[in-house]
mmCIF file of C-alpha atoms and ligand atoms in Angstrom:
data_model
loop_
_atom_site.group_PDB
_atom_site.id
_atom_site.type_symbol
_atom_site.label_atom_id
_atom_site.label_comp_id
_atom_site.label_asym_id
_atom_site.label_seq_id
_atom_site.Cartn_x
_atom_site.Cartn_y
_atom_site.Cartn_z
ATOM 1 C CA MET A 1 -24.495 2.156 -17.441
ATOM 2 C CA PRO A 2 -22.142 2.713 -14.530
ATOM 3 C CA ASP A 3 -18.513 2.057 -15.289
ATOM 4 C CA PRO A 4 -17.891 -1.439 -13.848
ATOM 5 C CA THR A 5 -14.278 -0.601 -12.983
ATOM 6 C CA ARG A 6 -15.479 2.174 -10.715
ATOM 7 C CA VAL A 7 -15.899 1.280 -7.053
ATOM 8 C CA ASN A 8 -18.536 3.439 -5.384
ATOM 9 C CA GLU A 9 -17.112 3.566 -1.935
ATOM 10 C CA THR A 10 -13.490 4.590 -1.457
ATOM 11 C CA LYS A 11 -11.587 1.349 -0.875
ATOM 12 C CA ILE A 12 -8.811 1.625 1.671
ATOM 13 C CA VAL A 13 -5.976 -0.864 1.236
ATOM 14 C CA ALA A 14 -3.087 -1.207 3.702
ATOM 15 C CA VAL A 15 0.143 -2.434 2.109
ATOM 16 C CA VAL A 16 1.721 -4.464 4.898
ATOM 17 C CA ASN A 17 4.653 -6.749 5.579
ATOM 18 C CA GLN A 18 6.730 -6.354 8.718
ATOM 19 C CA LYS A 19 9.746 -7.608 6.806
ATOM 20 C CA GLY A 20 11.877 -4.767 5.445
ATOM 21 C CA GLY A 21 12.692 -4.235 1.796
ATOM 22 C CA VAL A 22 10.107 -6.603 0.317
ATOM 23 C CA GLY A 23 8.558 -4.083 -2.080
ATOM 24 C CA LYS A 24 5.834 -2.376 -0.013
ATOM 25 C CA THR A 25 6.669 1.142 -1.116
ATOM 26 C CA THR A 26 7.403 0.129 -4.700
ATOM 27 C CA THR A 27 4.059 -1.674 -4.850
ATOM 28 C CA THR A 28 2.180 1.207 -3.239
ATOM 29 C CA ILE A 29 3.548 3.766 -5.710
ATOM 30 C CA ASN A 30 3.233 1.656 -8.839
ATOM 31 C CA LEU A 31 -0.074 -0.027 -8.069
ATOM 32 C CA ALA A 32 -1.461 3.445 -7.351
ATOM 33 C CA ALA A 33 -0.094 4.821 -10.616
ATOM 34 C CA ALA A 34 -1.443 1.816 -12.514
ATOM 35 C CA MET A 35 -4.891 2.323 -10.996
ATOM 36 C CA VAL A 36 -4.726 5.938 -12.112
ATOM 37 C CA ALA A 37 -3.841 4.707 -15.615
ATOM 38 C CA GLU A 38 -7.095 2.710 -15.449
ATOM 39 C CA GLY A 39 -8.957 5.966 -14.906
ATOM 40 C CA LEU A 40 -9.270 5.877 -11.114
ATOM 41 C CA ARG A 41 -8.380 8.528 -8.532
ATOM 42 C CA VAL A 42 -5.963 7.338 -5.875
ATOM 43 C CA LEU A 43 -4.527 8.715 -2.630
ATOM 44 C CA ILE A 44 -1.355 7.341 -1.058
ATOM 45 C CA ILE A 45 -0.897 7.695 2.698
ATOM 46 C CA ASP A 46 2.796 7.554 3.540
ATOM 47 C CA LEU A 47 2.707 5.891 6.958
ATOM 48 C CA ASP A 48 6.420 5.133 7.116
ATOM 49 C CA PRO A 49 8.832 7.521 8.905
ATOM 50 C CA GLN A 50 11.374 6.656 6.181
ATOM 51 C CA GLY A 51 9.160 8.687 3.832
ATOM 52 C CA ASN A 52 10.186 6.606 0.828
ATOM 53 C CA ALA A 53 6.844 6.874 -0.947
ATOM 54 C CA SER A 54 6.989 10.675 -0.603
ATOM 55 C CA THR A 55 10.554 10.833 -1.904
ATOM 56 C CA GLY A 56 9.823 8.364 -4.688
ATOM 57 C CA LEU A 57 7.016 10.600 -5.908
ATOM 58 C CA GLY A 58 9.162 13.705 -5.798
ATOM 59 C CA ILE A 59 7.751 15.474 -2.738
ATOM 60 C CA ASP A 60 10.609 17.732 -1.575
ATOM 61 C CA ALA A 61 11.485 17.784 2.105
ATOM 62 C CA SER A 62 10.587 21.494 2.051
ATOM 63 C CA ASP A 63 7.060 20.554 0.955
ATOM 64 C CA ARG A 64 6.509 18.278 3.911
ATOM 65 C CA GLU A 65 5.367 20.742 6.537
ATOM 66 C CA LEU A 66 2.011 19.061 6.977
ATOM 67 C CA THR A 67 2.283 15.311 6.926
ATOM 68 C CA THR A 68 0.747 12.080 8.134
ATOM 69 C CA TYR A 69 2.016 12.981 11.605
ATOM 70 C CA GLU A 70 -0.153 16.114 11.711
ATOM 71 C CA LEU A 71 -3.078 14.187 10.213
ATOM 72 C CA LEU A 72 -2.888 11.650 13.041
ATOM 73 C CA LEU A 73 -1.912 13.735 16.031
ATOM 74 C CA ASP A 74 -2.620 17.403 15.380
ATOM 75 C CA ASP A 75 -6.152 17.194 14.058
ATOM 76 C CA VAL A 76 -5.393 19.054 10.829
ATOM 77 C CA ALA A 77 -7.939 18.983 8.039
ATOM 78 C CA LEU A 78 -7.470 16.556 5.173
ATOM 79 C CA GLY A 79 -7.345 19.365 2.664
ATOM 80 C CA ASP A 80 -4.203 20.705 4.316
ATOM 81 C CA VAL A 81 -2.234 17.468 4.128
ATOM 82 C CA ILE A 82 -3.247 16.036 0.741
ATOM 83 C CA GLN A 83 -0.845 17.009 -2.039
ATOM 84 C CA ASP A 84 -0.975 16.476 -5.781
ATOM 85 C CA THR A 85 1.846 14.544 -7.430
ATOM 86 C CA GLN A 86 3.251 14.896 -10.964
ATOM 87 C CA THR A 87 0.884 12.091 -11.952
ATOM 88 C CA GLU A 88 -2.574 13.555 -12.555
ATOM 89 C CA GLY A 89 -5.157 11.813 -10.386
ATOM 90 C CA LEU A 90 -2.566 10.577 -7.890
ATOM 91 C CA CYS A 91 -2.338 12.373 -4.535
ATOM 92 C CA ILE A 92 -0.287 11.761 -1.410
ATOM 93 C CA VAL A 93 -0.145 12.604 2.262
ATOM 94 C CA PRO A 94 3.635 12.690 2.755
ATOM 95 C CA ALA A 95 5.663 11.603 5.762
ATOM 96 C CA THR A 96 8.882 12.608 7.458
ATOM 97 C CA VAL A 97 11.002 11.070 10.163
ATOM 98 C CA ASP A 98 8.773 12.886 12.697
ATOM 99 C CA LEU A 99 6.377 10.016 12.283
ATOM 100 C CA SER A 100 8.769 7.751 14.195
ATOM 101 C CA SER A 101 7.837 9.506 17.431
ATOM 102 C CA ALA A 102 4.159 9.107 16.620
ATOM 103 C CA ASP A 103 4.336 5.433 17.460
ATOM 104 C CA ILE A 104 5.238 6.361 21.046
ATOM 105 C CA GLU A 105 2.847 9.297 21.240
ATOM 106 C CA LEU A 106 0.046 7.051 20.017
ATOM 107 C CA MET A 107 0.478 4.907 23.114
ATOM 108 C CA ALA A 108 -0.523 7.850 25.265
ATOM 109 C CA ASN A 109 -3.648 8.536 23.244
ATOM 110 C CA GLU A 110 -6.827 6.794 24.258
ATOM 111 C CA LYS A 111 -8.197 6.539 20.746
ATOM 112 C CA ARG A 112 -4.759 5.562 19.541
ATOM 113 C CA SER A 113 -5.725 2.696 17.273
ATOM 114 C CA PHE A 114 -8.479 4.595 15.485
ATOM 115 C CA LEU A 115 -6.685 7.831 14.644
ATOM 116 C CA LEU A 116 -6.097 7.003 10.977
ATOM 117 C CA HIS A 117 -9.534 5.397 10.674
ATOM 118 C CA ASP A 118 -11.163 8.605 11.892
ATOM 119 C CA ALA A 119 -8.866 10.899 9.915
ATOM 120 C CA LEU A 120 -9.742 9.159 6.641
ATOM 121 C CA ARG A 121 -13.438 9.374 7.386
ATOM 122 C CA GLN A 122 -13.600 13.147 7.687
ATOM 123 C CA PRO A 123 -16.633 14.270 5.663
ATOM 124 C CA LEU A 124 -14.334 16.325 3.419
ATOM 125 C CA MET A 125 -12.923 13.065 2.043
ATOM 126 C CA ASP A 126 -16.055 12.559 -0.073
ATOM 127 C CA ASP A 127 -15.262 15.712 -2.044
ATOM 128 C CA TYR A 128 -12.067 14.145 -3.376
ATOM 129 C CA HIS A 129 -13.824 11.158 -4.968
ATOM 130 C CA PHE A 130 -10.889 8.845 -4.427
ATOM 131 C CA ASP A 131 -11.564 5.324 -5.661
ATOM 132 C CA TYR A 132 -8.692 3.867 -3.661
ATOM 133 C CA ILE A 133 -6.522 4.896 -0.736
ATOM 134 C CA LEU A 134 -3.277 2.904 -0.470
ATOM 135 C CA ILE A 135 -1.412 3.050 2.834
ATOM 136 C CA ASP A 136 2.343 2.425 2.680
ATOM 137 C CA CYS A 137 3.188 0.862 6.047
ATOM 138 C CA PRO A 138 6.517 0.735 7.874
ATOM 139 C CA PRO A 139 8.408 -2.587 8.204
ATOM 140 C CA SER A 140 6.901 -3.359 11.594
ATOM 141 C CA LEU A 141 3.656 -4.503 13.195
ATOM 142 C CA ASN A 142 3.638 -1.422 15.445
ATOM 143 C CA LEU A 143 0.798 0.948 16.311
ATOM 144 C CA LEU A 144 1.171 2.746 12.979
ATOM 145 C CA THR A 145 0.564 -0.490 11.104
ATOM 146 C CA VAL A 146 -2.301 -1.400 13.431
ATOM 147 C CA ASN A 147 -3.815 2.018 12.693
ATOM 148 C CA ALA A 148 -3.578 1.175 8.996
ATOM 149 C CA MET A 149 -5.248 -2.211 9.470
ATOM 150 C CA ILE A 150 -8.080 -0.653 11.452
ATOM 151 C CA ALA A 151 -8.558 2.120 8.904
ATOM 152 C CA ALA A 152 -8.487 -0.273 5.943
ATOM 153 C CA HIS A 153 -10.992 -2.477 4.179
ATOM 154 C CA SER A 154 -8.231 -4.852 3.174
ATOM 155 C CA VAL A 155 -4.571 -5.748 3.529
ATOM 156 C CA LEU A 156 -2.300 -6.309 0.539
ATOM 157 C CA VAL A 157 0.914 -8.196 1.283
ATOM 158 C CA PRO A 158 3.969 -7.932 -0.975
ATOM 159 C CA LEU A 159 6.038 -11.097 -0.660
ATOM 160 C CA GLN A 160 9.606 -10.985 -1.863
ATOM 161 C CA SER A 161 10.489 -14.061 -3.892
ATOM 162 C CA GLU A 162 13.435 -14.866 -1.643
ATOM 163 C CA PHE A 163 14.443 -17.367 0.992
ATOM 164 C CA PHE A 164 12.556 -16.895 4.305
ATOM 165 C CA ALA A 165 9.806 -15.009 2.464
ATOM 166 C CA LEU A 166 7.000 -16.930 4.142
ATOM 167 C CA GLU A 167 8.532 -16.879 7.604
ATOM 168 C CA GLY A 168 6.924 -13.715 8.904
ATOM 169 C CA LEU A 169 3.543 -14.441 7.373
ATOM 170 C CA SER A 170 2.099 -16.376 10.296
ATOM 171 C CA GLN A 171 2.782 -13.448 12.645
ATOM 172 C CA LEU A 172 1.170 -11.113 10.137
ATOM 173 C CA MET A 173 -1.903 -13.360 9.810
ATOM 174 C CA LEU A 174 -2.145 -13.497 13.605
ATOM 175 C CA THR A 175 -2.135 -9.710 13.792
ATOM 176 C CA ILE A 176 -4.830 -9.525 11.117
ATOM 177 C CA ARG A 177 -6.931 -11.981 13.142
ATOM 178 C CA GLU A 178 -6.462 -9.881 16.292
ATOM 179 C CA VAL A 179 -7.482 -6.725 14.483
ATOM 180 C CA ARG A 180 -10.577 -8.501 13.172
ATOM 181 C CA GLN A 181 -11.515 -9.687 16.658
ATOM 182 C CA THR A 182 -11.037 -6.358 18.361
ATOM 183 C CA ALA A 183 -11.586 -3.488 15.988
ATOM 184 C CA ASN A 184 -12.231 -4.250 12.340
ATOM 185 C CA PRO A 185 -14.270 -7.449 11.855
ATOM 186 C CA ASP A 186 -14.639 -6.936 8.104
ATOM 187 C CA LEU A 187 -10.931 -6.589 7.336
ATOM 188 C CA ARG A 188 -10.205 -8.657 4.215
ATOM 189 C CA ILE A 189 -6.974 -9.909 2.791
ATOM 190 C CA GLU A 190 -6.810 -8.280 -0.625
ATOM 191 C CA GLY A 191 -4.090 -10.659 -1.645
ATOM 192 C CA VAL A 192 -0.438 -11.572 -1.569
ATOM 193 C CA VAL A 193 1.692 -10.382 -4.465
ATOM 194 C CA LEU A 194 5.039 -11.945 -5.321
ATOM 195 C CA THR A 195 7.623 -9.212 -5.864
ATOM 196 C CA MET A 196 11.126 -9.165 -7.345
ATOM 197 C CA PHE A 197 10.307 -12.442 -9.062
ATOM 198 C CA ASP A 198 13.173 -13.884 -11.086
ATOM 199 C CA ALA A 199 11.971 -16.588 -13.474
ATOM 200 C CA ARG A 200 15.543 -17.847 -13.978
ATOM 201 C CA ASN A 201 15.976 -18.432 -10.279
ATOM 202 C CA ASN A 202 14.748 -21.745 -8.844
ATOM 203 C CA LEU A 203 14.279 -20.108 -5.496
ATOM 204 C CA SER A 204 11.699 -17.682 -6.878
ATOM 205 C CA GLN A 205 9.766 -20.605 -8.343
ATOM 206 C CA GLN A 206 9.980 -22.441 -5.034
ATOM 207 C CA VAL A 207 8.651 -19.436 -3.100
ATOM 208 C CA GLU A 208 5.799 -19.182 -5.595
ATOM 209 C CA ASN A 209 4.929 -22.875 -5.193
ATOM 210 C CA ASP A 210 5.057 -22.621 -1.395
ATOM 211 C CA ALA A 211 2.942 -19.469 -1.395
ATOM 212 C CA ARG A 212 0.305 -20.952 -3.713
ATOM 213 C CA ASP A 213 0.227 -24.228 -1.737
ATOM 214 C CA ASN A 214 -0.224 -22.422 1.561
ATOM 215 C CA LEU A 215 -2.321 -19.448 0.577
ATOM 216 C CA GLY A 216 -4.198 -20.642 -2.498
ATOM 217 C CA ASP A 217 -6.359 -18.003 -4.141
ATOM 218 C CA LEU A 218 -5.001 -15.305 -1.870
ATOM 219 C CA VAL A 219 -1.922 -15.166 -4.090
ATOM 220 C CA PHE A 220 -2.427 -12.865 -7.064
ATOM 221 C CA GLN A 221 -1.918 -14.404 -10.503
ATOM 222 C CA THR A 222 0.249 -11.407 -11.376
ATOM 223 C CA LYS A 223 3.871 -11.617 -10.308
ATOM 224 C CA ILE A 224 6.084 -8.525 -10.228
ATOM 225 C CA PRO A 225 9.388 -9.360 -11.929
ATOM 226 C CA ARG A 226 12.720 -8.129 -10.691
ATOM 227 C CA ASN A 227 13.270 -5.277 -13.126
ATOM 228 C CA VAL A 228 15.935 -2.604 -13.014
ATOM 229 C CA ARG A 229 13.550 0.038 -14.404
ATOM 230 C CA VAL A 230 11.369 -0.444 -11.312
ATOM 231 C CA SER A 231 14.298 0.276 -9.013
ATOM 232 C CA GLU A 232 15.496 3.257 -11.068
ATOM 233 C CA ALA A 233 12.149 5.052 -11.271
ATOM 234 C CA PRO A 234 12.087 6.552 -7.715
ATOM 235 C CA SER A 235 15.368 8.373 -8.274
ATOM 236 C CA TYR A 236 13.621 10.143 -11.155
ATOM 237 C CA ALA A 237 10.738 10.868 -8.771
ATOM 238 C CA MET A 238 8.199 8.946 -10.804
ATOM 239 C CA PRO A 239 6.277 5.702 -10.930
ATOM 240 C CA VAL A 240 7.761 3.156 -13.360
ATOM 241 C CA LEU A 241 4.611 3.585 -15.474
ATOM 242 C CA ASP A 242 5.755 7.115 -16.302
ATOM 243 C CA TYR A 243 9.496 6.398 -16.287
ATOM 244 C CA ASP A 244 9.330 3.451 -18.673
ATOM 245 C CA PRO A 245 5.762 2.518 -19.580
ATOM 246 C CA THR A 246 6.742 -0.492 -21.684
ATOM 247 C CA SER A 247 9.108 -2.040 -19.133
ATOM 248 C CA LYS A 248 8.228 -5.444 -17.705
ATOM 249 C CA GLY A 249 7.736 -3.836 -14.291
ATOM 250 C CA ALA A 250 5.257 -1.283 -15.607
ATOM 251 C CA ILE A 251 3.290 -3.964 -17.461
ATOM 252 C CA ALA A 252 3.187 -6.178 -14.357
ATOM 253 C CA TYR A 253 1.877 -3.371 -12.160
ATOM 254 C CA ARG A 254 -0.838 -2.626 -14.714
ATOM 255 C CA ASP A 255 -1.828 -6.301 -14.627
ATOM 256 C CA LEU A 256 -1.893 -6.193 -10.836
ATOM 257 C CA ALA A 257 -4.095 -3.084 -10.857
ATOM 258 C CA ARG A 258 -6.564 -4.792 -13.190
ATOM 259 C CA GLU A 259 -6.598 -7.859 -10.969
ATOM 260 C CA VAL A 260 -7.279 -5.806 -7.823
ATOM 261 C CA ILE A 261 -9.955 -3.727 -9.540
ATOM 262 C CA ALA A 262 -11.675 -6.828 -10.949
ATOM 263 C CA LYS A 263 -11.629 -8.519 -7.532
ATOM 264 C CA ASN A 264 -13.265 -5.509 -5.918
ATOM 265 C CA ALA A 265 -15.826 -5.118 -8.701
ATOM 266 C CA LYS A 266 -16.801 -8.764 -8.168
ATOM 267 C CA LEU A 267 -17.123 -8.223 -4.404
ATOM 268 C CA ALA A 268 -19.288 -5.142 -4.943
ATOM 269 C CA ALA A 269 -21.608 -6.959 -7.370
HETATM 270 N N1 ATP B 301 10.336 -5.378 -8.949
HETATM 271 C C1 ATP B 301 11.498 -4.873 -8.536
HETATM 272 N N2 ATP B 301 12.595 -4.962 -9.297
HETATM 273 C C2 ATP B 301 13.778 -4.466 -8.879
HETATM 274 N N3 ATP B 301 13.964 -3.847 -7.708
HETATM 275 C C3 ATP B 301 12.894 -3.720 -6.890
HETATM 276 C C4 ATP B 301 11.615 -4.226 -7.256
HETATM 277 N N4 ATP B 301 10.767 -3.972 -6.238
HETATM 278 C C5 ATP B 301 11.465 -3.323 -5.293
HETATM 279 N N5 ATP B 301 12.757 -3.178 -5.677
HETATM 280 C C6 ATP B 301 13.835 -2.537 -4.922
HETATM 281 O O1 ATP B 301 13.970 -3.209 -3.666
HETATM 282 C C7 ATP B 301 14.240 -2.292 -2.629
HETATM 283 C C8 ATP B 301 13.156 -2.416 -1.549
HETATM 284 O O2 ATP B 301 11.897 -2.043 -2.104
HETATM 285 P P1 ATP B 301 10.866 -1.166 -1.295
HETATM 286 O O3 ATP B 301 11.516 0.059 -0.763
HETATM 287 O O4 ATP B 301 9.660 -1.019 -2.117
HETATM 288 O O5 ATP B 301 10.581 -2.159 -0.073
HETATM 289 P P2 ATP B 301 9.805 -1.833 1.274
HETATM 290 O O6 ATP B 301 9.150 -3.107 1.685
HETATM 291 O O7 ATP B 301 8.951 -0.649 1.138
HETATM 292 O O8 ATP B 301 11.025 -1.495 2.255
HETATM 293 P P3 ATP B 301 10.878 -0.936 3.760
HETATM 294 O O9 ATP B 301 10.487 -2.133 4.559
HETATM 295 O O10 ATP B 301 12.248 -0.424 4.091
HETATM 296 O O11 ATP B 301 9.836 0.125 3.757
HETATM 297 C C9 ATP B 301 14.260 -0.918 -3.273
HETATM 298 O O12 ATP B 301 15.594 -0.579 -3.534
HETATM 299 C C10 ATP B 301 13.499 -1.107 -4.571
HETATM 300 O O13 ATP B 301 13.918 -0.235 -5.587
HETATM 301 MG MG1 MG B 302 8.874 1.085 2.298
#
């Protein structure tokens, strides 16, 4: 019997929201770690010049000679940019601030929107047997993010449980529709996950109600609570699952991983 949690094809998920500070990087790191805890192999692509995912997983600046920038623009082989992390089964292609100039350089490149798509489909990728690739996007709908949406099978949107949370969503949905029409017709919305949820705060509840009313089943059942352990973990260079496995944040990310895996298993069936 094949393991039903195992997806055959590597699923590529872009973690996107053009709003800053909503929990993209935190979700990328901890969802990835939680998938690994479920027995899967996961690669994170740090597609943000801020390099927060790389820092949060303890990749020293001195270990970032070959990065997402080189993967996109210098034609380096995958094997040269993929690094192991402290978490067994979790790998990363790190980023540095160099990536900020990539957005401009991409404009000059004819195949500019497909660079990440092509890079992730190098034949060597099969040798890694990744179940999931999570792409941590910058807070913008720029060419880097468009590259992620064209490379991906689906988009996962962290939504901060705060005022104005839903405001940018229509622009994001419009961009997804454009990408579908022009380059990636099969792009799915993996789901919207409420982050930094505070059950004692009416506003959080209101954002949840609005999101569920407007987006229905697209909103994951799992909500990520505001939890100090989640925000502390990156300064110890680890996912919250390793930093404090019994914290509410760690438990929520494990629930989210199970929800994503179950959704994809259902789609594959
Ligand atoms: N569940 C949580 N509980 C407490 N703090 C959180 C939680 N999720 C994220 N944070 C904190 O909120 C801040 C923003 O999170 P994060 O960096 O993941 O957002 P982002 O969307 O990636 O930001 P950017 O748009 O700058 O890339 C960070 O300081 C992070 O530690
Ligand atoms: Mg980020």
